[in-house]
Coordinates of C-alpha atoms in Angstrom, one line a residue:
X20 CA 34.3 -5.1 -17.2
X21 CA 33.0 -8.5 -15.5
X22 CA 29.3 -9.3 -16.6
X23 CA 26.9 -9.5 -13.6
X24 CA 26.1 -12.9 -12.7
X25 CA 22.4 -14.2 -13.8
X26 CA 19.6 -13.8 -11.9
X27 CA 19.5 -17.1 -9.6
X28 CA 16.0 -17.9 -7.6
X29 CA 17.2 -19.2 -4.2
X30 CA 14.5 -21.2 -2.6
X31 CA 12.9 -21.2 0.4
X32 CA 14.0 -23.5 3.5
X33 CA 11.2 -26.8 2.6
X34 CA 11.3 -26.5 6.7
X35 CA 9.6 -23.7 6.7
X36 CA 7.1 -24.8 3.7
X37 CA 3.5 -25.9 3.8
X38 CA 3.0 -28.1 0.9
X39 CA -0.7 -27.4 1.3
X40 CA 0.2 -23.6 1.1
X41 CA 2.9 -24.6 -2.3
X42 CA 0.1 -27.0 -4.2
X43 CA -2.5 -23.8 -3.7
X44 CA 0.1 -21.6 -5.1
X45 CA 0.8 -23.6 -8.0
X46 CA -3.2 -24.0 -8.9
X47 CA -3.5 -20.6 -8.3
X48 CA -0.6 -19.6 -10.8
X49 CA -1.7 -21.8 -13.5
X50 CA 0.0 -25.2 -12.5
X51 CA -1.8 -28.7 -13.7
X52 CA -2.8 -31.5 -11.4
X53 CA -1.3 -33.9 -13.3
X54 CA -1.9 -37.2 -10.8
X55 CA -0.5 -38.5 -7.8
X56 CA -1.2 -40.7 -4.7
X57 CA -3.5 -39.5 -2.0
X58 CA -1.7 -38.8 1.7
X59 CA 1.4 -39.2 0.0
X60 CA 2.4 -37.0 -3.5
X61 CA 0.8 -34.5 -6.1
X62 CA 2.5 -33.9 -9.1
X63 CA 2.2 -30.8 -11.4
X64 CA 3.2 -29.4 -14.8
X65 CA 3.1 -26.0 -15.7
X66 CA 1.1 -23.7 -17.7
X67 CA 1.7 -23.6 -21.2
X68 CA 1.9 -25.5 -24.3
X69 CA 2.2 -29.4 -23.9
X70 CA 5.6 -29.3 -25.2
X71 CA 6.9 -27.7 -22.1
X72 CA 4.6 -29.6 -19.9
X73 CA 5.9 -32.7 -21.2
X74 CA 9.8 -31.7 -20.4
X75 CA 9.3 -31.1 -16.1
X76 CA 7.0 -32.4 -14.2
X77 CA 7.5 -31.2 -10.2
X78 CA 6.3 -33.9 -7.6
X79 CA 5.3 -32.5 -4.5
X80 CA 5.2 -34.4 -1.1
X81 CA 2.3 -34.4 1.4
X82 CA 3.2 -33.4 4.7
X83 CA 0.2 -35.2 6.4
X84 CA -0.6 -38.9 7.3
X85 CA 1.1 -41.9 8.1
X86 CA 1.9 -42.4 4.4
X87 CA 4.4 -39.9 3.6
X88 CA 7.7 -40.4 2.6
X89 CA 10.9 -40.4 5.6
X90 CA 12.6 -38.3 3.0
X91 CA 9.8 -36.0 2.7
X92 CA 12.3 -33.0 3.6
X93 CA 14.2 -34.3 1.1
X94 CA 11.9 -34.6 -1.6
X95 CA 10.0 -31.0 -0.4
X96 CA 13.6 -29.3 -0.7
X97 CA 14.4 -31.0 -4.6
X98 CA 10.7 -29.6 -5.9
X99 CA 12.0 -26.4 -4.6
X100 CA 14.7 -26.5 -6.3
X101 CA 13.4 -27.5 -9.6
X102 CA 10.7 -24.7 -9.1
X103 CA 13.8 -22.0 -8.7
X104 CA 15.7 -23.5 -11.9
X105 CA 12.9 -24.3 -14.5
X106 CA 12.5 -21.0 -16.0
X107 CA 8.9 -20.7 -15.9
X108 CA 7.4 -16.9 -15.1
X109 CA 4.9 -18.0 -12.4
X110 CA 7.5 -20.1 -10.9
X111 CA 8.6 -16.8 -10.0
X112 CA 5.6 -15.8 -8.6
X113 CA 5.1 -18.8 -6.5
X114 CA 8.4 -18.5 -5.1
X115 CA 7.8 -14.8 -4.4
X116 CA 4.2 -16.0 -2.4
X117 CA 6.5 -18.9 0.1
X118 CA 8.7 -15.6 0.8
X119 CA 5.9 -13.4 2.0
X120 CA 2.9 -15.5 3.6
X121 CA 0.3 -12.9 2.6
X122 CA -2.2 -12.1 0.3
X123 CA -1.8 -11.2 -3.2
X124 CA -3.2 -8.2 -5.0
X125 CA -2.6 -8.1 -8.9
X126 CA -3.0 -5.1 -10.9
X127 CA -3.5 -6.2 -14.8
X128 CA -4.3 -3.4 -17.7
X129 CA -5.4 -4.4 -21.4
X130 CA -2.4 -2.1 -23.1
X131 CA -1.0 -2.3 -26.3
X132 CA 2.1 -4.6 -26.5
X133 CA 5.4 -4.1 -28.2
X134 CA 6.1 -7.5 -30.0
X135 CA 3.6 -9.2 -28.1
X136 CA 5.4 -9.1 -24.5
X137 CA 6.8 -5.9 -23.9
X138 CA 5.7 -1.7 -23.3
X139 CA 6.5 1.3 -23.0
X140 CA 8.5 2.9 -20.2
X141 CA 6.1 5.0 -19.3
X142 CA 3.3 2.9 -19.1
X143 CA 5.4 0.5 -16.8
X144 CA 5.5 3.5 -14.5
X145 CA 1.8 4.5 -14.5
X146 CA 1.3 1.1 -13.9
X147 CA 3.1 1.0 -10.3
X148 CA 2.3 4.5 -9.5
X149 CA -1.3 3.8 -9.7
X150 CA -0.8 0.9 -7.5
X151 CA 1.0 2.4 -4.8
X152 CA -1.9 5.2 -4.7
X153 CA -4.3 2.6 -4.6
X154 CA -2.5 0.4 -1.3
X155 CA -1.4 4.0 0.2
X156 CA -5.2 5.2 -0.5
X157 CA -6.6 1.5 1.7
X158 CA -4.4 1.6 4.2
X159 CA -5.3 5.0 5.0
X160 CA -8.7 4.2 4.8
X161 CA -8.3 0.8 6.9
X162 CA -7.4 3.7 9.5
X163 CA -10.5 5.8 9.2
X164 CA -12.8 7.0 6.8
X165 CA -12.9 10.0 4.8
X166 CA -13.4 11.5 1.2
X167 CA -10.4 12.9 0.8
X168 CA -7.4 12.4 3.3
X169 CA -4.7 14.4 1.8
X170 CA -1.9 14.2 3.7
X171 CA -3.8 13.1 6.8
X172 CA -2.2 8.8 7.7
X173 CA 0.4 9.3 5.3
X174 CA 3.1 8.0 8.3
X175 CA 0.5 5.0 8.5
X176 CA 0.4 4.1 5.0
X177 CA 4.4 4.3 4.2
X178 CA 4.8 2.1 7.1
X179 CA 2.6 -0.8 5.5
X180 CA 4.1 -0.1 2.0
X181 CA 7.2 -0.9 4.0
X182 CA 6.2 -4.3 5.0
X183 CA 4.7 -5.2 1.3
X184 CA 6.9 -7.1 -1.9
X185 CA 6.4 -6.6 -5.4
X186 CA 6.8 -9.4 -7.6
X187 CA 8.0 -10.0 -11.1
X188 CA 6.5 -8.1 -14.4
X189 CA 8.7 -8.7 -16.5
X190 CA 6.3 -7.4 -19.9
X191 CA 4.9 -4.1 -17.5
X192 CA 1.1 -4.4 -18.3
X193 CA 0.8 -6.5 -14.9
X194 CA 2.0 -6.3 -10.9
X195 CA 1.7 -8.3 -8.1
X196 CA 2.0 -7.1 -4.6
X197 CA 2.3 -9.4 -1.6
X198 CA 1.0 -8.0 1.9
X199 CA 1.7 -10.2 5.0
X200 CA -0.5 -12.0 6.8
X201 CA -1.8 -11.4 9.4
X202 CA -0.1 -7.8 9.4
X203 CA -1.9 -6.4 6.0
X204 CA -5.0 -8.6 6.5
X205 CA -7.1 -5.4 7.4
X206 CA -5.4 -3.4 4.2
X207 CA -6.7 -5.6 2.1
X208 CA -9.7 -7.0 3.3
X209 CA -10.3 -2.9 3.2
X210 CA -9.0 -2.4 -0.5
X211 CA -11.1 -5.1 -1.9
X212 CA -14.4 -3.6 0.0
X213 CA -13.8 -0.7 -1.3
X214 CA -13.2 -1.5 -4.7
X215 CA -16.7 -3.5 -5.2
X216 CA -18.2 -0.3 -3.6
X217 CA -16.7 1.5 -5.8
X218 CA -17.3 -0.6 -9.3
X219 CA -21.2 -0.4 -7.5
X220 CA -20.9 3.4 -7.4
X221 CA -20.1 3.6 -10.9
X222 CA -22.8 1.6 -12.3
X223 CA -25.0 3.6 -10.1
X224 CA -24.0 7.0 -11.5
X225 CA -23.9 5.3 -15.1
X226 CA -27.6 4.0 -14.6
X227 CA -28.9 7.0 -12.6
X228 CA -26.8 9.7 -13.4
X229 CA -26.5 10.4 -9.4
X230 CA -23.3 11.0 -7.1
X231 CA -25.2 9.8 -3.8
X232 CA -23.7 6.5 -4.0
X233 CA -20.0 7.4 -4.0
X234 CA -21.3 9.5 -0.8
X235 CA -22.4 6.2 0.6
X236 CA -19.6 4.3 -0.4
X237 CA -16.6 6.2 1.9
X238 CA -17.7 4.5 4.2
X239 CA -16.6 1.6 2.6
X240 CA -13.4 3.2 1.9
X241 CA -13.7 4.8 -1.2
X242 CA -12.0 7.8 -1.0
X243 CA -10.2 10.7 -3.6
X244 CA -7.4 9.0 -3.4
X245 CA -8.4 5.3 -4.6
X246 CA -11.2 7.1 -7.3
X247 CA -7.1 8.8 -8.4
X248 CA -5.8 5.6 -8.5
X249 CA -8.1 3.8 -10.3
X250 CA -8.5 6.9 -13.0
X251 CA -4.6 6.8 -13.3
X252 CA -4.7 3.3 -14.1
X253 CA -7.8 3.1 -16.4
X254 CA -6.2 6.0 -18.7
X255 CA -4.3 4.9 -22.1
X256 CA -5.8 0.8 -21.9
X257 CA -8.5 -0.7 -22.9
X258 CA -9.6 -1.7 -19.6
X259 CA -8.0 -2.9 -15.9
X260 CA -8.6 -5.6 -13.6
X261 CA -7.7 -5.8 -9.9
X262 CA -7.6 -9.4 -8.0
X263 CA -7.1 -10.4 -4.8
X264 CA -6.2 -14.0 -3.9
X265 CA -6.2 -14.6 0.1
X266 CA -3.0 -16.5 1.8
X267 CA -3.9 -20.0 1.1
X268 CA -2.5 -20.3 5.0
X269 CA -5.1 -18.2 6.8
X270 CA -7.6 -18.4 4.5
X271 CA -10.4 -16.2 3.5
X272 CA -11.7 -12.9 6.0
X273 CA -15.6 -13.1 7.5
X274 CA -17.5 -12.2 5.4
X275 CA -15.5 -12.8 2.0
X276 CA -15.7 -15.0 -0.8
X277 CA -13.0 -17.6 -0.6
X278 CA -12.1 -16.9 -4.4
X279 CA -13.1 -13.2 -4.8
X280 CA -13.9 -12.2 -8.6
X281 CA -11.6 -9.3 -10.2
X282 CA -13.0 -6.2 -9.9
X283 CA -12.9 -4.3 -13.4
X284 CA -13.6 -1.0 -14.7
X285 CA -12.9 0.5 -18.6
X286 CA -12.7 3.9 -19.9
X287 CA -16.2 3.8 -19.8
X288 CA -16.3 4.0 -16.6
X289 CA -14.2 7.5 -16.4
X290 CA -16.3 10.1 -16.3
X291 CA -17.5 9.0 -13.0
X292 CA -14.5 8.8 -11.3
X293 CA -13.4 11.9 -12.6
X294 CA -16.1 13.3 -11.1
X295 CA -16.5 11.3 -7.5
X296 CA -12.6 12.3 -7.7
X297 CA -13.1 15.9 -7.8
X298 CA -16.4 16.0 -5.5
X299 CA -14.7 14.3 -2.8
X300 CA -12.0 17.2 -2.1
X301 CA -14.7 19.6 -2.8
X302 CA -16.7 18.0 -0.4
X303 CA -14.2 17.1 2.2
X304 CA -14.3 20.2 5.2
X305 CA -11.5 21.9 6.7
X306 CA -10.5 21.2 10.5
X307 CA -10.3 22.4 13.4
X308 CA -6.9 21.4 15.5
X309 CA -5.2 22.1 18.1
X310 CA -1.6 20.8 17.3
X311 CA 1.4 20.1 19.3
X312 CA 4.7 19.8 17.0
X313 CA 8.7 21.0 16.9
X314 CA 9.1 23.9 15.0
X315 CA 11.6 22.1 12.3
X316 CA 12.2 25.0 9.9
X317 CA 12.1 28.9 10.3
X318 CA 11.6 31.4 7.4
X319 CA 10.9 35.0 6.9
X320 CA 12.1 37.7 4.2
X321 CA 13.5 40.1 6.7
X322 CA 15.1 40.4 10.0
X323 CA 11.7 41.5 11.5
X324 CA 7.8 40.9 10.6
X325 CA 5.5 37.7 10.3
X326 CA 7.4 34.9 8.6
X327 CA 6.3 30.9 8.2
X328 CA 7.4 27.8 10.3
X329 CA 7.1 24.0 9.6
X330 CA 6.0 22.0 12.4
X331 CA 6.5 18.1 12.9
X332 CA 3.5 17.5 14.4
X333 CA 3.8 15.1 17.9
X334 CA 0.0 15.2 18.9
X335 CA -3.6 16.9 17.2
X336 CA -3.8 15.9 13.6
X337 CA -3.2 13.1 11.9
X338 CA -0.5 14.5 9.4
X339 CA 3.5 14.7 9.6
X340 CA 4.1 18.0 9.2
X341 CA 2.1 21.7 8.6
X342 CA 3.1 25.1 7.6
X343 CA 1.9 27.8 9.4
X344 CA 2.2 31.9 8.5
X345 CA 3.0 33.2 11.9
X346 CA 2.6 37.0 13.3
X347 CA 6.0 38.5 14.2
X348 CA 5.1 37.9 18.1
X349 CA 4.4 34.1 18.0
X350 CA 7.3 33.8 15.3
X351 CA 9.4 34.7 17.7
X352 CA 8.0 32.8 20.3
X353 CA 8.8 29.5 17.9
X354 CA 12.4 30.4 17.1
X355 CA 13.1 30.8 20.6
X356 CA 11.0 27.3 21.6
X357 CA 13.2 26.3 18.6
X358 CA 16.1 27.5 19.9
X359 CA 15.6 25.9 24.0
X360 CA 14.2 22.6 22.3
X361 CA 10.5 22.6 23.3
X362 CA 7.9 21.8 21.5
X363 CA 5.5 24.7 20.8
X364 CA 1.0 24.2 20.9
X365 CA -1.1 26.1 18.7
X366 CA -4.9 26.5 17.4
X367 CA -5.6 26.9 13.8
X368 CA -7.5 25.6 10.8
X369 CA -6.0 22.6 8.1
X370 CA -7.0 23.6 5.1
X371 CA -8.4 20.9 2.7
X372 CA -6.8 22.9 -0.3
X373 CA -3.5 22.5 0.2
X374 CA -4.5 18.4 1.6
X375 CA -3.9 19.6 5.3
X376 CA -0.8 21.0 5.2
X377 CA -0.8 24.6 5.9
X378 CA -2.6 25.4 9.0
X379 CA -4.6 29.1 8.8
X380 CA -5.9 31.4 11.0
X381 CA -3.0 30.5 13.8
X382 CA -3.7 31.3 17.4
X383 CA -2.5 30.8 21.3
X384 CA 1.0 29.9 20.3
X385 CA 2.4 28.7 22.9
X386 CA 5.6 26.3 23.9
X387 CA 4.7 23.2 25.8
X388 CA 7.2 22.5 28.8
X389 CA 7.5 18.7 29.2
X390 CA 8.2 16.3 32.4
X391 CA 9.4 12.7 32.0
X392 CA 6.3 11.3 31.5
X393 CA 5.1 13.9 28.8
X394 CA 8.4 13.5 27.0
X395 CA 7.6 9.3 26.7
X396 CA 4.5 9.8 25.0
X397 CA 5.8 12.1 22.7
X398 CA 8.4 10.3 21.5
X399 CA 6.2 7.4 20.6
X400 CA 3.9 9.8 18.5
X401 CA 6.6 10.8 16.9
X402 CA 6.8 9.3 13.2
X403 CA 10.3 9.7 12.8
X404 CA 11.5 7.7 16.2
X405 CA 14.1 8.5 19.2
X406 CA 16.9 9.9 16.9
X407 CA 14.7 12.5 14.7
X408 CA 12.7 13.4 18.2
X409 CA 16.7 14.3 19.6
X410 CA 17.8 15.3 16.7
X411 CA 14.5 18.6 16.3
X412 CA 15.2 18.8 20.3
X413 CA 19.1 19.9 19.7
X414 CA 20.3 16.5 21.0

């Protein structure tokens, strides 16, 4: 058996670098100004000791005035390259942040170390299941504002967890997602709001021993769902910090600091988001819909009586699919819309218990004959595109 080959950085085209954008990156990442010419070069060293600052040294061109070099390509592509082959962890990083213009969010958790560098499997996965919650729970909430969405913008939320990279953590205890700019700039404007409200919300309810400012704070975004998050990540360290550095290329958001400080919490601070956790489903009503959807699945114990159907909803709530318990009159009515490939429309009540997925108390069941027109819209509604939409309608 062949060994796989090593894992080789390949650099980014130095076209398509800023070397503004690269210097910021390599201050950001721990990098020493180590001299240079003004309008012309800056050259760096990396973190650490002095004896590996004393073996590379990476001179970066400047891209503006009349003094730069007419190799500057040249010379922009060779820094590249030496950033790609010199071994250094935030080399990595940097390299990861030319790939994906965007802004950074880094997770960071005070957890016990194997042999200084490394941990546990499962911790590793806490770690980026906790994160995902957390950049699932914003971009939900960058969408609209609620306690507790459940399953409500969960098609919105994949979709930007689509767009976003995760870079290197090699020891587990750390991550580092990159959200483009200006695609994620909302997410995470969003996420970083709603994390100070909800580090103020905590010290509230640790001062005052009141809930009313975690009621104050959705609409800021805090939400079940990030109070989940940030429990899940708190639980087995000593403490969690959460940082978000803008794209040095766009620059800060109105309104926020150019540098914004972490954003920590401890165990300390769990019994509080335990407890804004659970009172925001408690909280968080039931609604009212009226949903149209494609009746997707069929299923009852015998040949005749009520039985239940999953819909994938087109239109009237802001979730992918619901289950429904349907009578044996309108259960027949959806096999046979099924059947003829219509969609059906129906009255009901998402239940917050089961995070709006069942719908109760079913009424006017009804399929929905569709013209041209009708049939466009839906199909743009539809979360999974053309070829689910043909596929539910029997082609």
């Amino acid at each position: 058996m062949s060994r796989p080959a090593d894992d080789v950085l390949v650099p980014p085209d130095p076209e398509r670098v800023d070397p503004g954008v690269l210097t910021a990156l390599l201050a950001r990442h721990g990098w020493q100004l180590r001299g240079g010419t003004p309008g012309r070069y800056t050259r760096w060293t990396p973190p650490g000791d002095a004896g590996t600052s004393a073996r590379m040294s990476l001179l970066v061109p400047d891209r503006r005035g009349e003094a730069r070099y007419a190799d500057h390509e040249e010379l922009l592509g060779e820094a590249l390259d030496a950033l790609a082959r010199c071994g250094v962890p935030s080399a990595r990083e940097v390299l990861t942040a030319l790939a994906v213009p965007g802004d950074e969010v880094r997770w960071q958790r005070a957890v016990p170390l194997i042999d200084g560098a490394a941990v546990t499997w499962t911790t590793a996965e806490q770690l980026r299941s906790a994160a995902r919650i957390m950049l699932m729970a914003a971009a939900r909430a960058e969408r609209d504002r609620f306690g507790y969405f459940g399953q409500r913008h969960t098609g919105h939320a994949t979709a930007f967890l689509e767009q976003v990279l995760v870079g290197p953590a090699p020891a587990g205890h750390q991550l580092t997602a990159y959200c483009p700019v200006p695609e994620g700039r909302s997410v995470t404007a969003t996420l970083l709001r709603a994390l100070q409200a909800a580090r103020d919300a905590v010290d509230y309810q640790r001062t005052t021993g009141g809930m009313e400012a975690f009621d104050a704070a959705v609409g800021l975004g805090v939400c079940h769902e990030l109070a989940d998050s940030l429990i899940r990540l708190i639980r087995g360290t000593e403490g969690v910090a959460v940082t978000l550095s803008w794209a040095p290329g766009a620059g800060p958001p109105a309104g926020f600091a150019a540098v914004p400080e972490p954003v920590e919490f401890s165990p300390g601070d769990l019994p509080a988001l335990e407890a804004a956790s659970e009172r925001y489903v408690r909280e968080e009503p039931s609604v009212d819909v009226r949903v149209t959807g494609t009746v997707t699945r069929l299923r009852r114990p015998r040949p005749s009586g009520s039985g239940t159907v999953r819909l994938r909803v087109l239109a009237g709530a802001d979730v992918r699919h619901i289950r429904v318990r349907l009578a044996e009159d309108a259960y027949r009515i959806a096999a046979q819309a099924h059947l003829v490939g219509l969609p059906v429309r129906l009255s009901g009540r998402l239940e917050t218990r089961t995070g709006f997925r069942h719908l109760t108390h079913p009424t006017a069941l009804t399929p929905v004959h569709v013209d041209e027109a009708d049939r466009d819209r839906l199909l743009k509604a539809l979360h999974g595109g053309v070829d689910t939409f043909e596929d539910s309608f029997g082609g």
